Amino acid sequence: MRRMLTIAAALTVAAVPLAAPAAATLAPGAKAPDFTTRGAIAGKVFTVHLAQQLKKGPVVLYFFPAAYTGGCNAEAHAFAEAIPAFTKAGATVIGMSADTVDTLAKFSAEKCAGKFAVASAGPAVVSGYDVALPQQVKGRSVTSRTSYVIAKNGTIGFVHSDMNPADHVSMTLAAVQKMAGTK
């Protein structure tokens, strides 16, 4: 119980003061832009292609501002702990940020516990999913904290955009479970 309270407290603390976006452009029912980029799982770099991932089932595509910041570390840990539930519902989780692949390779092993992929969101992906923030952190671009649940057919089934990381895991899991009929 104490550990869960610590995780919950960590999730409510923002790592950097960023303004929340007004709303994500991609609404439920919209077609998710396909992309191919590089990412990592458990420190191993590989190519991430959304269309390939969707062949397996729904995808939770969650954008986070920057690796190795308080809120993003806590959110990655919370997603890692929930991976068995996402897997049971047939979903794949992919974290996305504007960080470099080298940074994300380390982050995937350390903060994601090697349980799910994180990938580098280049300008086209950031623009396509409308997750750019005007601020920079340590001189680099950052994304909003926006989670998309993408159905196997490539349409957006659920969107949650909030800079507070606290509800992203529970809300996306509930959406995936509803989509799979397991809740």
Short mmCIF file of C-alpha atoms in Angstrom, two decimals, residues 18-130:
data_model
loop_
_atom_site.label_atom_id
_atom_site.label_comp_id
_atom_site.label_asym_id
_atom_site.label_seq_id
_atom_site.Cartn_x
_atom_site.Cartn_y
_atom_site.Cartn_z
CA LEU A 18 4.74 23.08 -19.03
CA ALA A 19 1.46 24.50 -20.24
CA ALA A 20 -1.19 21.94 -21.09
CA PRO A 21 -2.32 21.83 -24.70
CA ALA A 22 -5.87 23.00 -25.35
CA ALA A 23 -6.88 19.68 -26.92
CA ALA A 24 -5.47 16.97 -29.10
CA THR A 25 -6.33 17.44 -32.76
CA LEU A 26 -6.95 13.76 -33.36
CA ALA A 27 -10.37 12.95 -32.01
CA PRO A 28 -11.87 9.49 -31.56
CA GLY A 29 -12.80 8.13 -34.97
CA ALA A 30 -9.94 9.89 -36.78
CA LYS A 31 -7.38 7.84 -38.69
CA ALA A 32 -4.07 7.59 -36.80
CA PRO A 33 -1.13 8.73 -38.95
CA ASP A 34 1.13 5.79 -39.76
CA PHE A 35 4.84 6.20 -39.07
CA THR A 36 8.13 4.36 -38.99
CA THR A 37 10.80 5.46 -36.54
CA ARG A 38 13.52 4.04 -34.33
CA GLY A 39 12.87 3.02 -30.79
CA ALA A 40 14.14 0.69 -28.11
CA ILE A 41 12.97 -1.94 -25.71
CA ALA A 42 15.18 -3.15 -22.87
CA GLY A 43 17.98 -1.02 -24.32
CA LYS A 44 17.93 -2.71 -27.72
CA VAL A 45 17.28 -0.41 -30.69
CA PHE A 46 14.84 -1.50 -33.40
CA THR A 47 12.50 -0.06 -36.01
CA VAL A 48 8.97 0.79 -34.86
CA HIS A 49 6.28 0.79 -37.56
CA LEU A 50 2.78 1.60 -36.31
CA ALA A 51 1.00 -0.42 -39.02
CA GLN A 52 3.03 -3.52 -38.07
CA GLN A 53 2.19 -3.08 -34.39
CA LEU A 54 -1.53 -2.69 -35.18
CA LYS A 55 -1.54 -6.11 -36.88
CA LYS A 56 -1.16 -7.57 -33.36
CA GLY A 57 -4.06 -5.56 -31.89
CA PRO A 58 -4.74 -2.13 -30.42
CA VAL A 59 -1.84 0.19 -29.63
CA VAL A 60 -1.54 2.62 -26.74
CA LEU A 61 0.62 5.41 -28.12
CA TYR A 62 1.54 7.66 -25.25
CA PHE A 63 3.55 10.82 -25.79
CA PHE A 64 5.61 12.16 -22.89
CA PRO A 65 7.58 15.42 -22.65
CA ALA A 66 11.12 14.23 -21.87
CA ALA A 67 12.90 11.14 -20.59
CA TYR A 68 14.53 11.36 -17.20
CA THR A 69 12.16 13.96 -15.77
CA GLY A 70 10.13 13.26 -12.63
CA GLY A 71 6.66 12.91 -14.13
CA CYS A 72 7.90 10.96 -17.16
CA ASN A 73 9.94 8.57 -15.01
CA ALA A 74 6.93 7.89 -12.77
CA GLU A 75 4.60 7.45 -15.75
CA ALA A 76 7.00 4.99 -17.43
CA HIS A 77 7.19 3.01 -14.19
CA ALA A 78 3.39 2.94 -13.90
CA PHE A 79 2.98 1.77 -17.51
CA ALA A 80 5.64 -0.92 -16.90
CA GLU A 81 3.73 -2.21 -13.88
CA ALA A 82 0.49 -2.30 -15.90
CA ILE A 83 1.91 -4.13 -18.94
CA PRO A 84 0.41 -7.51 -17.88
CA ALA A 85 -3.07 -5.96 -17.89
CA PHE A 86 -2.50 -4.29 -21.29
CA THR A 87 -1.17 -7.58 -22.68
CA LYS A 88 -4.18 -9.48 -21.32
CA ALA A 89 -6.43 -7.03 -23.18
CA GLY A 90 -4.40 -7.59 -26.37
CA ALA A 91 -2.76 -4.15 -26.53
CA THR A 92 0.79 -3.01 -27.22
CA VAL A 93 2.14 0.05 -25.37
CA ILE A 94 4.57 2.39 -27.11
CA GLY A 95 5.94 5.50 -25.41
CA MET A 96 6.92 8.40 -27.69
CA SER A 97 8.99 11.53 -27.11
CA ALA A 98 11.23 13.89 -29.05
CA ASP A 99 14.26 12.46 -27.22
CA THR A 100 17.12 10.88 -29.15
CA VAL A 101 17.16 7.14 -29.74
CA ASP A 102 20.30 6.83 -27.58
CA THR A 103 18.52 8.50 -24.66
CA LEU A 104 15.42 6.36 -25.17
CA ALA A 105 17.47 3.15 -25.32
CA LYS A 106 18.78 3.86 -21.81
CA PHE A 107 15.34 5.05 -20.63
CA SER A 108 13.69 1.86 -21.94
CA ALA A 109 15.96 -0.32 -19.84
CA GLU A 110 16.08 1.85 -16.72
CA LYS A 111 12.68 3.52 -16.33
CA CYS A 112 10.46 1.25 -18.48
CA ALA A 113 12.00 -1.87 -16.92
CA GLY A 114 12.42 -3.32 -20.41
CA LYS A 115 8.68 -4.05 -20.55
CA PHE A 116 7.59 -1.87 -23.47
CA ALA A 117 9.04 0.11 -26.35
CA VAL A 118 9.78 3.81 -26.39
CA ALA A 119 10.38 5.53 -29.70
CA SER A 120 11.70 8.80 -31.04
CA ALA A 121 8.98 11.11 -32.35
CA GLY A 122 10.41 13.22 -35.15
CA PRO A 123 8.82 16.43 -36.41
CA ALA A 124 6.39 14.64 -38.77
CA VAL A 125 5.07 12.37 -36.01
CA VAL A 126 4.83 15.24 -33.52
CA SER A 127 2.94 17.32 -36.07
CA GLY A 128 0.72 14.45 -37.23
CA TYR A 129 -0.41 13.72 -33.67
CA ASP A 130 -0.55 17.42 -32.69
#
